[in-house]
Short mmCIF file of C-alpha atoms and ligand atoms in Angstrom, two decimals:
data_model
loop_
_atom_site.label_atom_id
_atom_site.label_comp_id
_atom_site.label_asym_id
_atom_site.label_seq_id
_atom_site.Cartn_x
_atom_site.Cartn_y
_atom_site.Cartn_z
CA UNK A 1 18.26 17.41 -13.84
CA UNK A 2 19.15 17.94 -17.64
CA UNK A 3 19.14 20.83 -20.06
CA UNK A 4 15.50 19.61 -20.75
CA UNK A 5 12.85 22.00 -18.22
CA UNK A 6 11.12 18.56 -17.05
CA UNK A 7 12.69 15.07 -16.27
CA UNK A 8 12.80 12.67 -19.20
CA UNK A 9 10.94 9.56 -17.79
CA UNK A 10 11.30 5.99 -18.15
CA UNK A 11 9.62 2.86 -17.53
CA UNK A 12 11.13 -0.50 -16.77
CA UNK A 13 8.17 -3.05 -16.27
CA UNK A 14 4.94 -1.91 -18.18
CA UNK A 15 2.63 -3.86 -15.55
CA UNK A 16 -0.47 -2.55 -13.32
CA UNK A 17 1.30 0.19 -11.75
CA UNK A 18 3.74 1.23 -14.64
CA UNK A 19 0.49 1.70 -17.10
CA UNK A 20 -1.06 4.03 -14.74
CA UNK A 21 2.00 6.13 -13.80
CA UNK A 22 3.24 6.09 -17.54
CA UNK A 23 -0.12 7.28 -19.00
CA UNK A 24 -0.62 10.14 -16.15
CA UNK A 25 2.95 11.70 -16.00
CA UNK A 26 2.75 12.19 -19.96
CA UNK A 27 -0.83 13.64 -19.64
CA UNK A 28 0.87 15.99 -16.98
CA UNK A 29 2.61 17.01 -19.69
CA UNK A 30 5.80 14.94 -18.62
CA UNK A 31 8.05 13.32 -21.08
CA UNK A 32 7.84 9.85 -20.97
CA UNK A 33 10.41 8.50 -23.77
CA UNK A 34 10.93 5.34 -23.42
CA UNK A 35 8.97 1.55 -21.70
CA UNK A 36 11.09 -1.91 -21.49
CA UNK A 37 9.30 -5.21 -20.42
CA UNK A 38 10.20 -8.33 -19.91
CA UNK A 39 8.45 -9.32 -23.42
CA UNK A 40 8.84 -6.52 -25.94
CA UNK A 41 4.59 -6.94 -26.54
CA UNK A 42 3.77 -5.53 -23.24
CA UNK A 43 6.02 -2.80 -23.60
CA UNK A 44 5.27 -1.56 -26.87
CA UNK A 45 0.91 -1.89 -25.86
CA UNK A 46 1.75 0.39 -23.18
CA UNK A 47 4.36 2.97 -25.20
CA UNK A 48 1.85 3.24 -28.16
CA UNK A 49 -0.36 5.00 -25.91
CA UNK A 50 1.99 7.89 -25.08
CA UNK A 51 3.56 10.31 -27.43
CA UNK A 52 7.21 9.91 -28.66
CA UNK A 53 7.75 7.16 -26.47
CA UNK A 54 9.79 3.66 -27.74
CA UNK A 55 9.25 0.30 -26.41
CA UNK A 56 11.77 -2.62 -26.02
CA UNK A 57 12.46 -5.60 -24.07
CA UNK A 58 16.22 -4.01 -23.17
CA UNK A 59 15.92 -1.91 -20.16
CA UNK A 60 19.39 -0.55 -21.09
CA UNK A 61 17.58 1.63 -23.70
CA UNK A 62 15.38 2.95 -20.64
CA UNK A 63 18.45 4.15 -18.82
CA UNK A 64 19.89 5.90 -22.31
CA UNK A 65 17.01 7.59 -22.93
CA UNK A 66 15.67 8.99 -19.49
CA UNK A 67 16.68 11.09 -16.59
CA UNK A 68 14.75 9.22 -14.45
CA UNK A 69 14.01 5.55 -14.82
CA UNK A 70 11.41 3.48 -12.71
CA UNK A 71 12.02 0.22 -11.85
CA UNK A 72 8.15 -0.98 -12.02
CA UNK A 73 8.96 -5.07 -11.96
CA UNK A 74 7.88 -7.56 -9.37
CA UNK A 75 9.82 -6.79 -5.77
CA UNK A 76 11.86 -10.55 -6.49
CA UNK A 77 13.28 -8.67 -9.66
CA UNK A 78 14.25 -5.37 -8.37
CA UNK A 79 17.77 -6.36 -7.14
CA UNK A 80 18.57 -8.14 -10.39
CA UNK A 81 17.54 -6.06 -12.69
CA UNK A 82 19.15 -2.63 -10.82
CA UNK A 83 22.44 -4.97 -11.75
CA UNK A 84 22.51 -5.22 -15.55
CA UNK A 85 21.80 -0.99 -15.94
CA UNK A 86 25.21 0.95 -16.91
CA UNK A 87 24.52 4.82 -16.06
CA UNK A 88 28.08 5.84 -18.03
CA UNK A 89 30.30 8.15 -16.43
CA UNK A 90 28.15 11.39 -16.69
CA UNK A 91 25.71 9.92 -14.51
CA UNK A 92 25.96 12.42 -11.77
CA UNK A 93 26.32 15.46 -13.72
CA UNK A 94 23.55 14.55 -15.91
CA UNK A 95 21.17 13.80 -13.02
CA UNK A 96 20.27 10.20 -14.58
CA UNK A 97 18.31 9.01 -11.46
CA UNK A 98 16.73 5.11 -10.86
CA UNK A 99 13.64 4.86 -8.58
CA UNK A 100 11.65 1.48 -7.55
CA UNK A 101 8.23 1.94 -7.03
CA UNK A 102 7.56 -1.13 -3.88
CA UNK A 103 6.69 0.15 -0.21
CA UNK A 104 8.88 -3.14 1.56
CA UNK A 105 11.60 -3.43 -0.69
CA UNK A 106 14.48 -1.18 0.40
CA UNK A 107 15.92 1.75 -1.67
CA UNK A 108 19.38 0.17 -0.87
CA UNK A 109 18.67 -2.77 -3.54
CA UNK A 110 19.65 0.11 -5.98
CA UNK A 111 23.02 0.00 -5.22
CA UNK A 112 24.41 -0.66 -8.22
CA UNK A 113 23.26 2.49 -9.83
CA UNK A 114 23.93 4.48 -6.93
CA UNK A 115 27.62 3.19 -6.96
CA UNK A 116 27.72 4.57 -10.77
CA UNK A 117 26.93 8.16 -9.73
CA UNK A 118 23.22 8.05 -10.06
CA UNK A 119 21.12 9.05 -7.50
CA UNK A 120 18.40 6.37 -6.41
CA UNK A 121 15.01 6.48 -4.55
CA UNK A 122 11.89 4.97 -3.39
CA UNK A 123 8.25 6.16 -5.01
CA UNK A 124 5.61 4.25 -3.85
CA UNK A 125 1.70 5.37 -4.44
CA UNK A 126 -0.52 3.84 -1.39
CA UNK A 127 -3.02 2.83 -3.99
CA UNK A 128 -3.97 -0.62 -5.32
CA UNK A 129 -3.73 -0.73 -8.99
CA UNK A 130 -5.79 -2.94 -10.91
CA UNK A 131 -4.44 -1.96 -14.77
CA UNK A 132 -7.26 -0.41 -15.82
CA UNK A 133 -7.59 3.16 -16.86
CA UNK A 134 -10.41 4.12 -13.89
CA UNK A 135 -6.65 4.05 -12.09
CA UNK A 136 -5.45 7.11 -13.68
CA UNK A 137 -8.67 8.83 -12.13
CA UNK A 138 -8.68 7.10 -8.95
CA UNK A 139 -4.97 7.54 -8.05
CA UNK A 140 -6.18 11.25 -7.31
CA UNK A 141 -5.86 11.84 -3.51
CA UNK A 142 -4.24 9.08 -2.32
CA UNK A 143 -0.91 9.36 -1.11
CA UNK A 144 3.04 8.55 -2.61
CA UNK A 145 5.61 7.43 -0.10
CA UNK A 146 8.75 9.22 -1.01
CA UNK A 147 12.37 7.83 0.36
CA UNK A 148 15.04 9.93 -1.66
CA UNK A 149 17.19 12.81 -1.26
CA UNK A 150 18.37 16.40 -2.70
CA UNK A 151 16.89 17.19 -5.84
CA UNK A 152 15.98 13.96 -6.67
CA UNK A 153 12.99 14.23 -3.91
CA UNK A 154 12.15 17.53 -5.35
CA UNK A 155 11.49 15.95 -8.29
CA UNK A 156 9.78 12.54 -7.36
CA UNK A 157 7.79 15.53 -4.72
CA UNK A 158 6.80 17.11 -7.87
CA UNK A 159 5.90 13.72 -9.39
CA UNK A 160 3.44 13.02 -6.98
CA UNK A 161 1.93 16.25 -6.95
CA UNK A 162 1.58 16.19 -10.72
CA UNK A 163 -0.51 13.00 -9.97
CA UNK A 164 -2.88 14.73 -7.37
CA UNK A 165 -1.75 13.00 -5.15
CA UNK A 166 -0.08 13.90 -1.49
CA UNK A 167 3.79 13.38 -0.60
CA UNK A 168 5.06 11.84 2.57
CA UNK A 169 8.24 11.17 3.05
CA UNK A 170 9.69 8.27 4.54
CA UNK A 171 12.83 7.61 6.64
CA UNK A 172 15.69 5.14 5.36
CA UNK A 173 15.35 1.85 7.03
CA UNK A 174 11.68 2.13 7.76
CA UNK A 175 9.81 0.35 4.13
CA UNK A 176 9.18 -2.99 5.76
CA UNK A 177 7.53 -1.78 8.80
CA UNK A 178 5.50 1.18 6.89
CA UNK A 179 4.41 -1.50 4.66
CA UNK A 180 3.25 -4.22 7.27
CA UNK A 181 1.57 -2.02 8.77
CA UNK A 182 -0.27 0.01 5.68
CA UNK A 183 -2.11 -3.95 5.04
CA UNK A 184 -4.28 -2.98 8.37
CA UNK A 185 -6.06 -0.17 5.36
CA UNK A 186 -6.01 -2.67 2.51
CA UNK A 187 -6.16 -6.53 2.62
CA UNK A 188 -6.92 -6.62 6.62
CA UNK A 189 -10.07 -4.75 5.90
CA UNK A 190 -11.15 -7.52 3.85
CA UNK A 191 -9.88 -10.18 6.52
CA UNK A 192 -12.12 -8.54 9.10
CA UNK A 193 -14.75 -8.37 6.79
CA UNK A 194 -14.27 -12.23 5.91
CA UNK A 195 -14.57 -13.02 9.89
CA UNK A 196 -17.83 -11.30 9.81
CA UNK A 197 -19.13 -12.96 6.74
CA UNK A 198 -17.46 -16.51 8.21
CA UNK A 199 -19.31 -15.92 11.82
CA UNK A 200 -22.60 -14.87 10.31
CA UNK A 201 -22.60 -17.82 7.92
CA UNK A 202 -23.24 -19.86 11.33
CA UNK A 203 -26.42 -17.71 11.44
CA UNK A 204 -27.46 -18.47 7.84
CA UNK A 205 -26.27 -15.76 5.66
CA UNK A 206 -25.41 -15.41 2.69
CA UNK A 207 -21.93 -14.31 1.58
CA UNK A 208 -23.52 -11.71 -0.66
CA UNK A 209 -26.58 -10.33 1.62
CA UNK A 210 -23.66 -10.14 4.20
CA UNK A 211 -21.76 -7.99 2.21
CA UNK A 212 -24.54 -6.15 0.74
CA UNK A 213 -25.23 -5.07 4.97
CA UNK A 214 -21.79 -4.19 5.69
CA UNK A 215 -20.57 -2.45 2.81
CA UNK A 216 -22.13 0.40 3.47
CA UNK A 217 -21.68 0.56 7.65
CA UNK A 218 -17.71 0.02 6.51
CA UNK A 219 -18.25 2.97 4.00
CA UNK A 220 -20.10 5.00 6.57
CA UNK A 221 -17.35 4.05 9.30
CA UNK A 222 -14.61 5.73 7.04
CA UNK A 223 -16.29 8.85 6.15
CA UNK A 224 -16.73 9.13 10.09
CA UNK A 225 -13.01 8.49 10.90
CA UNK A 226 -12.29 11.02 8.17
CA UNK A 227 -14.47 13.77 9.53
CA UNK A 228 -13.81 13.10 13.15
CA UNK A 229 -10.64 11.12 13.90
CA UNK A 230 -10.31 8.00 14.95
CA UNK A 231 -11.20 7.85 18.77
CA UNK A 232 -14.18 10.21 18.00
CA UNK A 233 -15.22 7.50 15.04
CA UNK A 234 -15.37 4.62 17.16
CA UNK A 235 -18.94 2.65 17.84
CA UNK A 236 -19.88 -0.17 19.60
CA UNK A 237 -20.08 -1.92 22.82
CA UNK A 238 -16.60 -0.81 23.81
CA UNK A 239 -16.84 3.34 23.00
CA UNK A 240 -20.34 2.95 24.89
CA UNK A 241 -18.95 1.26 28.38
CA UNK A 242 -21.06 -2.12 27.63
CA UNK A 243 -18.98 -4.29 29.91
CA UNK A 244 -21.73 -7.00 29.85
CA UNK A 245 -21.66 -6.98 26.02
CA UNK A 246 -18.20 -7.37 25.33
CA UNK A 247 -18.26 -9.94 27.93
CA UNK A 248 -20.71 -11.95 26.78
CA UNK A 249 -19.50 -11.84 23.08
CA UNK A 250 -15.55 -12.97 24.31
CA UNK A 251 -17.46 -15.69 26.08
CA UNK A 252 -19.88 -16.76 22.80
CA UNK A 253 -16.81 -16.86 20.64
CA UNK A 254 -14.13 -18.45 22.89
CA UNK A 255 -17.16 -21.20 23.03
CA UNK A 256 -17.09 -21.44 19.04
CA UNK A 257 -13.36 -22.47 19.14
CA UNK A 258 -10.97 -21.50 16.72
CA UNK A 259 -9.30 -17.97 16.80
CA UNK A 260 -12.65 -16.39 16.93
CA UNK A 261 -12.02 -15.14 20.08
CA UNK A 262 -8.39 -14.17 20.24
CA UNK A 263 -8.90 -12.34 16.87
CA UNK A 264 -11.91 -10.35 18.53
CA UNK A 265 -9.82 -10.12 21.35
CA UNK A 266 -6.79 -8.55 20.14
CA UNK A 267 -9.19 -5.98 17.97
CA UNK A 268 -11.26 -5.23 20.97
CA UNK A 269 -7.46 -4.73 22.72
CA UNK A 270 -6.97 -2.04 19.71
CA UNK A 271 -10.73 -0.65 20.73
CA UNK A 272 -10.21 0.11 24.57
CA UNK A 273 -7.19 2.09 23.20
CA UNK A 274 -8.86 4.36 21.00
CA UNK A 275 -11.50 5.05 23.47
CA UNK A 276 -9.46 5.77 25.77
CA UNK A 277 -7.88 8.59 23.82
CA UNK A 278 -11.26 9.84 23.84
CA UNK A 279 -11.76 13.39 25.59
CA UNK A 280 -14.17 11.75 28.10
CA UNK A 281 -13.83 7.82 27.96
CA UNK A 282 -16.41 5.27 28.89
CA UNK A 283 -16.57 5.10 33.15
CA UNK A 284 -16.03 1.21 32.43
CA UNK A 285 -13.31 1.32 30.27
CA UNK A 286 -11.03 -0.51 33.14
CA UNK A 287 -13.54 -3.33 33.42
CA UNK A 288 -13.92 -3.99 29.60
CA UNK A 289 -10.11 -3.30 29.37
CA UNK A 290 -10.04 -6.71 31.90
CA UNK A 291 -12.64 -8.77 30.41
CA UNK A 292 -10.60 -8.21 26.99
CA UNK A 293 -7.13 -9.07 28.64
CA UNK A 294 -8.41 -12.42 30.92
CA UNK A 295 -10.14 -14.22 27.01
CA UNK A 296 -7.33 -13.04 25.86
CA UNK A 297 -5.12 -15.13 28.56
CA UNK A 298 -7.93 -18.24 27.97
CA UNK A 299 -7.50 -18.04 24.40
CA UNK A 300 -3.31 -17.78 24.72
CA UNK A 301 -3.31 -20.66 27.39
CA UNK A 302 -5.70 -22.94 24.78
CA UNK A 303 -3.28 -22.16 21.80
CA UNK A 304 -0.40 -23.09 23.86
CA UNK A 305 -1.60 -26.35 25.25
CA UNK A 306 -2.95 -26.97 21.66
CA UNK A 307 0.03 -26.60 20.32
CA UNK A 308 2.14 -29.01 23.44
CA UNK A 309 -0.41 -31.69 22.47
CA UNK A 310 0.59 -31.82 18.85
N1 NAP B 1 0.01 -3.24 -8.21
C1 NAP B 1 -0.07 -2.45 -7.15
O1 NAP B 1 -1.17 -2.21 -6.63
C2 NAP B 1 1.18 -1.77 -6.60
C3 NAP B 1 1.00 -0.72 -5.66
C4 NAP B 1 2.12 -0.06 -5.18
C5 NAP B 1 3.38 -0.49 -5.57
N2 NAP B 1 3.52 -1.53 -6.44
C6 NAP B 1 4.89 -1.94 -6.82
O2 NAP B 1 5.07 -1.71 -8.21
C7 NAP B 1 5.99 -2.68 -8.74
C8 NAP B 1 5.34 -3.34 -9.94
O3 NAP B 1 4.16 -3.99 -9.52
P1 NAP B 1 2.95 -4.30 -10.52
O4 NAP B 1 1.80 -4.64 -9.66
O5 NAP B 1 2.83 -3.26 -11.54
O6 NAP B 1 3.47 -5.65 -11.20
P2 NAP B 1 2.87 -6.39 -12.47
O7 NAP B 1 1.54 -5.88 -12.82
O8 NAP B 1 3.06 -7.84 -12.22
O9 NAP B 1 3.86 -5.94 -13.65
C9 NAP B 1 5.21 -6.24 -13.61
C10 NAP B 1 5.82 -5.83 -14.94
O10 NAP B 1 7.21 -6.06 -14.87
C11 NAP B 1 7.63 -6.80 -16.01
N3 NAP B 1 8.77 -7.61 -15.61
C12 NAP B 1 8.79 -8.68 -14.78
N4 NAP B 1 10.06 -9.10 -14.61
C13 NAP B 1 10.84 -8.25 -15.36
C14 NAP B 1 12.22 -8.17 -15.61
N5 NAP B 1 13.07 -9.02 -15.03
N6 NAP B 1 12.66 -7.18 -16.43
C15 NAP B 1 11.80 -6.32 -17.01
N7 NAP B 1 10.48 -6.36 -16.82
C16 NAP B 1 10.00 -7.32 -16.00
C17 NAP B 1 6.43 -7.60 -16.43
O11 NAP B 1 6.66 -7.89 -17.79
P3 NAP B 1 5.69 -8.57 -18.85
O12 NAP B 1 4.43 -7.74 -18.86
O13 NAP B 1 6.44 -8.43 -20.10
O14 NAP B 1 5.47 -9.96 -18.38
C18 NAP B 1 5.29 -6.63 -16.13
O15 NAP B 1 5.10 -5.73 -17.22
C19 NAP B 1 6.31 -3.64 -7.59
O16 NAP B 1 7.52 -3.24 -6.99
C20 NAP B 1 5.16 -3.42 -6.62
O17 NAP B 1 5.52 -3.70 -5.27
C21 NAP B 1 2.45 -2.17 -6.98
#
C-alpha cells in the first residue's frame, strides 16, 4: 500500500462506530494518524485517545495523511462527502484507498474517489455499536462484511481479522438486500419480542416480568441454533406435529383482530419450513402447513376488504 509495513488509517466521522474501530486498529498496533468530524470537538475527543493521531473538522487532511480513509458519517452523507476529497494524482500508485463503513449504502457512492485512481470499498462490522468502550471488547467474534477488490480486500481482510472478528465477503450489487435481511438478527428480534410482551399484556403482565421470562428462553434458543442448526433448534407446536395447537392459536388470534394473526402466520409459514428441513419431519407437517396457509388467506382477504372500505 505505501513504503510504510501497515496501512496509515484515517477516520472521517468520529461517531459510535468510528470510536470503536479507531481505538481497536491502533491497539492492533495499526497507525491511525489522523480523525475529521463534522465539529472539530468530536474529532479531537476521539484522536486524543490514540497515539500520533490529529484531529480536524477538514476531512481533506484525512485523505493527506492516510492510506486508507473511512468514511464513518451518517449513510445521507456518504455521497456528499466522497465529493469534496481530492486523492492527487499519485493516488493509485500510492494505494490511497476510501472505504464506507454502512451495510445498504452501495460502494458505488464512492465514485468520485474511485474516478481519481483510488481504490474504494465497503467494510461493514454486523455489530451494533453503542459508543462505549465495552464495544471494543464486544466487537470480538462478530462478523465484517467486506465488498472490495485486489489488495485493497487483503487489507480491509486483514482489518477485520485484526479486530477478531470473521470476514465475509459480499458481492457488488447485493448491500440493500444483505442488509434488509440482517434486521431479522437485530431489531426484528425485538419486534417479535414486543408482540409477545403486547399479547401477554392482554393476560396481565407486566412489560418487565415479561421480559424477565423470555430473556432467557431467547438466550437459550440461540445457544441451541448455534450448537445444532437451525431446523434441529426449532421448538414448539409446529417441530412437534401439534396440528390442533397451531390451529387453535391462528384461530385465538385472528379473533383478537389486528395483524396478530397474519404476523403469527407468516412466522409459523417460516416454521413449517425449517421443520421440514428436518432429517425426519413431523408426520403432520402437511396439515399444519394448511391450517397456516387458509388464516393466512382469512387474514389477507380481511386486510383487503379493510382496506376497499376505507
Ligand atoms: N452504529 C452502528 O451500530 C453501525 C453499525 C454498522 C455500520 N454503521 C455505519 O457506520 C456509519 C457511521 O454510523 P455511526 O452510527 O457511527 O454514526 P454516528 O454515531 O451518528 O456518528 C456519525 C459521525 O459522523 C460525523 N458527521 C456527520 N456528518 C458529517 C459530515 N458531513 N462530515 C464529517 N463528519 C460528519 C458526526 O459528527 P459530529 O460528531 O461532529 O456531529 C459523527 O461524529 C454509517 O454509515 C452506519 O451505517 C453503524
Amino acid at each position: 500500500m505505501s513504503q510504510f509495513p501497515l496501512p496509515r488509517l484515517g477516520f472521517i466521522g468520529a461517531g459510535r462506530l468510528a470510536r470503536c474501530l479507531a481505538l481497536s486498529f491502533s491497539r492492533a498496533g495499526y497507525p491511525v494518524t489522523a480523525v475529521a468530524s463534522r465539529s472539530a470537538t468530536s474529532a479531537a475527543r476521539l484522536a486524543s485517545q490514540i497515539e500520533h493521531c490529529t484531529a480536524s473538522d477538514d476531512p481533506q487532511q484525512v485523505v493527506d495523511a492516510g492510506d486508507i480513509v473511512f468514511l464513518a458519517v451518517p449513510d445521507d452523507s456518504i455521497g456528499t462527502s466522497a465529493h469534496t476529497l481530492r486523492f492527487g494524482p499519485d493516488a493509485a500508485r500510492s494505494g490511497k484507498a476510501l472505504v464506507h463503513c454502512s451495510g445498504a449504502s452501495p460502494v458505488a457512492l464512492l465514485a468520485p474517489a474511485r474516478d481519481q485512481g483510488a481504490a474504494i470499498g465497503g467494510f461493514h462490522p454486523l455489530y451494533l455499536f453503542s459508543g462505549d468502550l465495552a464495544d471494543l471488547e464486544r466487537i470480538a467474534g462478530c462478523s465484517v462484511t467486506i465488498e472490495a477488490n485486489g489488495a485493497l480486500k487483503d487489507t480491509l481482510t486483514a482489518l477485520a481479522i485484526a479486530l477478531r472478528c470473521h470476514p465475509l465477503s459480499i458481492p457488488p450489487g447485493g448491500r440493500m438486500l444483505y442488509h434488509a435481511a440482517a434486521h431479522y438478527a437485530a431489531s426484528f428480534v425485538l419486534c417479535s419480542l414486543a408482540e409477545c410482551v403486547a399479547l401477554w399484556r392482554t393476560l396481565g403482565f407486566a412489560e418487565d416480568d415479561a421480559l424477565r421470562a423470555l430473556l432467557p428462553m431467547l438466550a437459550g434458543t440461540i445457544e441451541t441454533a448455534r450448537d445444532k442448526g437451525l431446523s434441529n433448534a426449532l421448538a414448539g407446536p409446529v417441530s412437534r406435529g401439534d396440528t390442533g395447537v397451531v390451529a387453535k392459536q391462528l384461530a385465538l388470534l385472528e379473533d383478537l383482530g389486528g395483524d396478530h394473526a397474519a404476523l403469527y402466520g407468516l412466522l409459523s409459514r417460516r416454521a413449517v419450513g425449517l421443520a421440514e428441513r428436518r432429517a425426519s419431519p413431523p408426520a403432520a407437517i402437511e396439515a399444519i402447513a394448511a391450517a397456516v396457509e387458509e388464516s393466512l388467506n382469512r387474514s389477507l382477504n380481511r386486510a383487503a376488504a379493510g382496506a376497499s372500505v376505507k
